[in-house]
Coordinates of C-alpha atoms in Angstrom, one line a residue:
M68 CA 271.1 -43.3 -67.1
N69 CA 272.6 -42.4 -70.4
G70 CA 273.4 -38.9 -71.6
M71 CA 270.1 -38.4 -73.4
E72 CA 268.1 -39.6 -70.4
A73 CA 270.0 -37.3 -68.1
Q74 CA 269.4 -34.3 -70.3
R75 CA 265.7 -35.1 -70.5
A76 CA 265.6 -35.4 -66.7
Q77 CA 267.3 -32.0 -66.3
H78 CA 264.9 -30.4 -68.7
E79 CA 261.9 -31.8 -66.9
A80 CA 263.2 -30.6 -63.6
M81 CA 263.6 -27.1 -65.0
R82 CA 260.2 -27.3 -66.6
E83 CA 258.5 -28.3 -63.4
R84 CA 260.2 -25.5 -61.5
T85 CA 258.9 -22.9 -64.1
T86 CA 255.3 -24.3 -64.2
N87 CA 254.6 -24.9 -60.5
L88 CA 254.8 -21.3 -59.6
T89 CA 252.5 -18.5 -58.6
P90 CA 251.3 -16.8 -61.8
G91 CA 252.5 -13.3 -62.7
G92 CA 255.5 -11.1 -63.3
Y93 CA 259.0 -12.6 -63.4
R94 CA 257.9 -16.2 -63.0
D95 CA 255.6 -16.0 -66.0
S96 CA 258.4 -14.4 -68.0
L97 CA 260.9 -17.0 -67.1
S98 CA 258.5 -19.8 -67.8
R99 CA 257.7 -18.3 -71.2
Y100 CA 261.5 -17.9 -71.9
L101 CA 262.4 -21.5 -71.0
L102 CA 259.4 -23.2 -72.5
T103 CA 259.7 -21.3 -75.8
E104 CA 263.4 -22.1 -76.0
A105 CA 262.7 -25.7 -75.3
A106 CA 260.1 -25.8 -78.1
R107 CA 262.7 -24.5 -80.6
S108 CA 265.1 -27.2 -79.4
D109 CA 262.5 -30.0 -80.2
H110 CA 261.9 -30.6 -76.5
Y111 CA 258.3 -29.2 -76.6
E112 CA 255.4 -31.7 -76.7
P113 CA 252.4 -30.3 -78.5
A114 CA 248.9 -30.8 -77.0
L115 CA 246.2 -32.5 -78.9
E116 CA 242.5 -31.5 -78.8
P117 CA 240.6 -33.1 -76.0
G118 CA 239.8 -36.8 -76.8
A119 CA 241.9 -36.9 -79.9
T120 CA 244.8 -39.1 -80.8
A121 CA 247.8 -38.3 -82.9
G122 CA 246.9 -37.9 -86.6
E123 CA 243.1 -37.4 -86.0
T124 CA 243.1 -33.6 -85.6
M125 CA 245.2 -30.6 -86.0
V126 CA 247.8 -30.1 -83.3
T127 CA 247.4 -27.1 -81.1
L128 CA 250.7 -25.7 -79.8
E129 CA 250.1 -24.4 -76.4
R130 CA 253.1 -22.0 -76.4
P131 CA 253.2 -18.2 -76.0
Q132 CA 254.3 -15.7 -78.6
P133 CA 256.7 -13.6 -76.6
Y134 CA 258.7 -10.6 -77.9
V135 CA 261.8 -8.6 -77.2
V136 CA 261.5 -4.9 -76.4
A137 CA 264.3 -2.5 -77.2
A138 CA 264.5 0.9 -75.5
M139 CA 265.7 3.4 -78.1
D140 CA 266.8 7.0 -78.1
D141 CA 269.1 8.9 -80.4
S142 CA 272.3 7.9 -78.6
A143 CA 275.0 5.2 -79.2
G144 CA 273.4 3.3 -76.3
G145 CA 270.0 3.4 -77.9
Y146 CA 271.3 2.0 -81.1
L147 CA 273.3 -0.7 -79.4
A148 CA 270.1 -1.7 -77.5
V149 CA 268.3 -2.1 -80.8
E150 CA 271.1 -4.1 -82.4
Q151 CA 271.4 -6.5 -79.5
A152 CA 267.7 -6.8 -79.1
A153 CA 267.5 -7.8 -82.8
R154 CA 270.0 -10.6 -82.2
E155 CA 268.3 -11.8 -79.1
A156 CA 264.9 -11.9 -80.8
M157 CA 266.3 -13.9 -83.8
W158 CA 268.1 -16.4 -81.6
R159 CA 264.7 -17.1 -79.9
G160 CA 262.5 -16.9 -82.9
W161 CA 260.6 -14.0 -81.2
R162 CA 259.2 -10.7 -82.5
M163 CA 260.8 -7.4 -81.7
R164 CA 259.2 -4.1 -80.5
I165 CA 261.2 -0.9 -80.5
V166 CA 260.0 1.7 -78.0
H167 CA 261.0 5.4 -77.8
V168 CA 259.9 7.6 -74.9
Q169 CA 259.5 11.3 -75.1
D170 CA 259.5 13.6 -72.1
A171 CA 256.0 15.1 -71.6
T172 CA 257.5 18.3 -70.3
L173 CA 259.2 18.9 -73.7
R174 CA 256.0 18.7 -75.8
S175 CA 254.6 22.1 -75.1
G176 CA 254.5 24.0 -78.5
R177 CA 256.5 21.3 -80.2
R178 CA 254.0 18.4 -80.4
D179 CA 254.1 17.9 -84.2
A180 CA 257.9 18.3 -84.4
L181 CA 258.5 15.8 -81.6
R182 CA 256.1 13.3 -83.1
T183 CA 257.9 13.6 -86.4
T184 CA 261.3 13.2 -84.8
G185 CA 260.2 10.2 -82.8
A186 CA 258.7 8.5 -85.8
E187 CA 261.9 9.1 -87.8
L188 CA 264.0 7.7 -85.0
L189 CA 261.8 4.6 -84.7
A190 CA 261.9 4.1 -88.4
D191 CA 265.7 4.3 -88.3
G192 CA 265.8 1.7 -85.5
S193 CA 263.5 -0.6 -87.4
D194 CA 265.6 -0.3 -90.5
R195 CA 268.7 -1.0 -88.5
A196 CA 267.2 -4.1 -86.9
R197 CA 266.1 -5.5 -90.3
V198 CA 269.5 -4.9 -91.8
L199 CA 271.0 -7.1 -89.1
E200 CA 268.2 -9.7 -89.2
P201 CA 266.2 -9.4 -92.4
A202 CA 263.6 -12.0 -91.4
L203 CA 262.8 -10.3 -88.0
A204 CA 259.2 -9.1 -87.4
V205 CA 259.6 -5.6 -86.0
S206 CA 257.0 -3.2 -84.6
T207 CA 257.5 0.3 -83.1
E208 CA 255.9 2.3 -80.3
L209 CA 256.1 6.0 -79.4
R210 CA 255.3 6.7 -75.7
V211 CA 255.2 9.9 -73.7
G212 CA 256.1 10.3 -70.1
P213 CA 258.9 9.5 -67.6
A214 CA 261.4 7.2 -69.3
A215 CA 261.8 4.6 -66.6
G216 CA 258.1 4.3 -65.9
E217 CA 257.1 4.1 -69.5
L218 CA 259.7 1.4 -70.2
I219 CA 258.6 -0.6 -67.2
T220 CA 255.1 -0.5 -68.6
A221 CA 256.2 -1.4 -72.1
A222 CA 258.1 -4.5 -70.6
A223 CA 254.9 -5.9 -69.2
G224 CA 254.1 -9.1 -71.1
A225 CA 257.5 -9.1 -72.9
G226 CA 259.9 -12.0 -72.8
L227 CA 262.9 -9.6 -72.6
M228 CA 263.6 -5.9 -72.3
V229 CA 266.9 -4.5 -73.7
V230 CA 268.1 -1.1 -72.5
G231 CA 271.3 0.9 -72.8
T232 CA 273.1 2.7 -70.0
R233 CA 274.0 6.0 -71.7
G234 CA 271.7 8.2 -73.6
R235 CA 270.4 11.7 -74.4
G236 CA 267.1 13.2 -75.7
G237 CA 264.2 11.0 -74.6
F238 CA 266.3 9.0 -72.1
S239 CA 268.3 11.8 -70.6
E240 CA 268.5 9.9 -67.3
L241 CA 270.5 7.1 -69.0
T242 CA 273.6 9.3 -68.7
T243 CA 273.9 8.0 -65.1
G244 CA 272.4 4.6 -65.7
S245 CA 269.4 5.4 -63.5
V246 CA 266.8 4.4 -66.1
A247 CA 268.6 1.1 -66.6
H248 CA 268.7 0.5 -62.9
H249 CA 265.0 1.3 -62.3
V250 CA 263.9 -0.8 -65.3
A251 CA 266.1 -3.7 -64.1
A252 CA 264.7 -3.4 -60.5
H253 CA 261.0 -3.2 -61.4
A254 CA 260.3 -4.6 -64.9
E255 CA 258.2 -7.8 -65.0
S256 CA 260.4 -9.3 -67.7
P257 CA 264.1 -10.1 -67.6
V258 CA 266.2 -7.1 -68.5
L259 CA 269.3 -7.0 -70.7
I260 CA 271.5 -4.0 -70.2
V261 CA 274.1 -3.0 -72.8
R262 CA 276.8 -0.6 -72.0
V263 CA 278.6 2.1 -73.9
P264 CA 281.3 1.7 -75.1
P265 CA 280.8 -1.8 -76.3
R266 CA 283.5 -4.4 -76.9
P267 CA 286.5 -2.9 -78.6
S268 CA 286.2 -4.9 -81.9
G269 CA 284.1 -7.5 -83.6
L270 CA 281.4 -9.7 -82.2
E271 CA 283.6 -12.5 -81.1
W272 CA 282.7 -11.8 -77.5
M273 CA 279.3 -13.3 -78.0
E274 CA 281.1 -16.7 -78.4
H275 CA 282.4 -16.4 -74.8
P276 CA 280.6 -18.2 -72.0
V277 CA 277.6 -16.8 -70.0
L278 CA 278.7 -15.9 -66.5
V279 CA 276.1 -16.2 -63.7
G280 CA 276.3 -15.2 -60.0
I281 CA 275.2 -17.9 -57.5
D282 CA 274.7 -17.1 -53.8
G283 CA 272.5 -20.1 -52.8
S284 CA 269.2 -18.2 -53.0
D285 CA 266.2 -19.3 -55.0
E286 CA 266.6 -16.1 -57.0
S287 CA 270.2 -17.0 -58.0
Y288 CA 269.2 -20.5 -59.0
G289 CA 266.5 -18.9 -61.2
A290 CA 269.3 -16.8 -62.8
F291 CA 271.3 -20.0 -63.4
E292 CA 268.3 -21.6 -65.2
F293 CA 268.0 -18.4 -67.3
A294 CA 271.8 -18.5 -68.0
V295 CA 271.6 -22.1 -69.3
A296 CA 268.7 -21.2 -71.6
E297 CA 270.6 -18.2 -72.9
A298 CA 273.8 -20.2 -73.4
R299 CA 272.0 -22.9 -75.4
L300 CA 270.7 -20.2 -77.8
R301 CA 274.3 -18.8 -78.2
G302 CA 275.9 -22.2 -78.4
V303 CA 278.3 -21.5 -75.5
G304 CA 278.9 -22.7 -72.0
V305 CA 278.1 -21.3 -68.5
V306 CA 280.4 -20.3 -65.7
A307 CA 278.6 -20.4 -62.4
L308 CA 280.4 -18.1 -59.9
H309 CA 280.1 -18.0 -56.1
A310 CA 282.1 -15.2 -54.5
A311 CA 282.1 -14.6 -50.8
A312 CA 285.0 -12.6 -49.3
G313 CA 286.1 -14.2 -46.0
E314 CA 282.8 -16.1 -45.6
W315 CA 283.9 -19.7 -46.0
S316 CA 282.4 -22.7 -44.4
D317 CA 282.8 -26.4 -45.3
D318 CA 279.0 -26.8 -45.0
V319 CA 278.2 -24.0 -47.5
D320 CA 278.5 -25.1 -51.2
P321 CA 275.8 -23.3 -53.2
L322 CA 277.5 -24.4 -56.4
H323 CA 276.2 -27.9 -55.8
W324 CA 272.8 -27.1 -54.4
G325 CA 269.4 -26.5 -56.1
V326 CA 269.4 -26.9 -59.8
L327 CA 273.2 -27.1 -59.9
A328 CA 273.0 -30.5 -58.0
G329 CA 272.8 -33.8 -59.8
F330 CA 275.2 -33.2 -62.7
D331 CA 278.9 -32.7 -63.1
N332 CA 280.0 -30.8 -66.1
E333 CA 276.9 -30.0 -68.2
C334 CA 273.2 -29.1 -67.9
L335 CA 270.7 -29.7 -70.8
G336 CA 273.7 -30.2 -73.0
V337 CA 275.3 -26.9 -72.0
P338 CA 278.9 -27.1 -70.5
V339 CA 278.9 -25.8 -67.0
R340 CA 282.0 -24.8 -65.0
R341 CA 281.8 -23.9 -61.3
R342 CA 284.1 -21.2 -59.8
L343 CA 284.4 -20.5 -56.1
V344 CA 286.4 -17.4 -55.2
D345 CA 287.3 -15.6 -52.0
Q346 CA 286.5 -12.1 -53.2
D347 CA 283.9 -9.4 -53.0
P348 CA 281.1 -10.5 -55.4
R349 CA 281.0 -7.1 -57.2
K350 CA 284.7 -7.1 -57.9
A351 CA 284.6 -10.8 -58.9
L352 CA 281.7 -10.5 -61.3
V353 CA 283.0 -7.2 -62.9
G354 CA 286.5 -8.8 -63.3
L355 CA 285.3 -12.0 -64.9
S356 CA 282.8 -10.1 -67.1
A357 CA 285.8 -9.3 -69.3
Q358 CA 286.0 -13.0 -70.3
A359 CA 282.2 -13.5 -70.7
G360 CA 279.7 -12.9 -73.5
A361 CA 277.0 -11.9 -70.9
V362 CA 276.5 -11.8 -67.2
V363 CA 273.3 -13.0 -65.5
V364 CA 272.4 -11.9 -61.9
A365 CA 269.3 -12.0 -59.8
A366 CA 268.2 -8.5 -58.8
R367 CA 268.1 -9.6 -55.2
G368 CA 269.9 -12.4 -53.3
R369 CA 271.5 -13.5 -50.1
G370 CA 274.6 -15.2 -48.8
G371 CA 277.5 -14.7 -51.1
F372 CA 275.8 -11.7 -52.8
P373 CA 274.4 -9.7 -49.9
G374 CA 274.7 -6.5 -51.9
L375 CA 271.9 -7.7 -54.2
R376 CA 269.4 -6.9 -51.5
T377 CA 270.0 -3.2 -52.2
G378 CA 271.1 -3.6 -55.8
S379 CA 274.8 -2.8 -55.2
V380 CA 276.0 -5.7 -57.3
T381 CA 273.6 -4.9 -60.1
Q382 CA 274.6 -1.2 -59.9
A383 CA 278.3 -2.2 -60.1
L384 CA 277.7 -4.3 -63.2
I385 CA 275.5 -1.6 -64.8
H386 CA 278.3 0.9 -64.5
Q387 CA 281.4 -1.4 -64.9
S388 CA 280.6 -4.6 -66.7
H389 CA 282.7 -5.4 -69.7
C390 CA 279.8 -7.2 -71.4
P391 CA 276.0 -7.1 -71.5
V392 CA 274.2 -7.8 -68.2
F393 CA 270.9 -9.8 -67.7
V394 CA 269.1 -8.9 -64.5
I395 CA 266.5 -11.4 -63.4
R396 CA 264.1 -9.8 -60.9
G397 CA 261.8 -11.5 -58.4
P398 CA 261.9 -14.6 -56.2
Y399 CA 262.0 -18.1 -57.6
V400 CA 260.1 -20.4 -55.2
D401 CA 259.0 -24.0 -55.5
H402 CA 255.4 -24.2 -54.5
P403 CA 252.1 -25.1 -56.3
A404 CA 250.3 -22.3 -58.1
S405 CA 247.5 -20.8 -56.0

């Protein structure tokens, strides 16, 4: 099997995993993400109208039109979320929606003023996104209610939600990262969390590899697939990390199981490097995040990342990661759709 055939086989294996799943939530989002990315890389095969042959009718592309949601408030974290969401949307060829949430308890007697303030903030965010990416299709939405709940609702149907970890005003809870944590734990879409302060200088960090935590669970292998798709968009490699302090066994090698099996150094044309470390997974991921352009973790896992069951690894990354963090929520199971 030559390199092109191997890459096609890897892609088909990933595509089968994302299509033979129970509909809904995370699985649909991951499927949309991977298949749309594949279409942009000329791996997508358009469907013809029933009974037609090529050239006899117009081609109907059976692909979704996903979008990136940016959670914005009037803080540095809010503006960083908008900026990174704009980049993520352009890399994918997706639309972008900027959402600002106002606390309902603050509206009494100030309805008109708050609406004006919210509209101005959203307009500022839209302008900033278009300055970064002039061709980007941007829409805005003003919501009223609890920040976490409204953002989770706004993420329904999205391909990606981007949120900051510090804030004020509409997202006051972001000062402790609680909104980011709740959104990451419950949103249907993958969630990208950006931290304040950002990298010290420039955007060179985005050229660094994508780091992904692997613990042998289906969820972590779903995170790996997501990491490969993200790395392809950025033109970088993937570092797959398994960390398990004092839990070694010659029979346990999750870095060569599941979707990581069957290839040596690359997947779908993306360079892949495996790292096996005898260290607490939280410490290992946070430490290596200083050398990564982004970290990808499953919201829940097992084995080498037992803390993911309660979100301790995710929490550690939300508060301490040196780069943006993707949180992929929900199980990833191979079984026919029901």
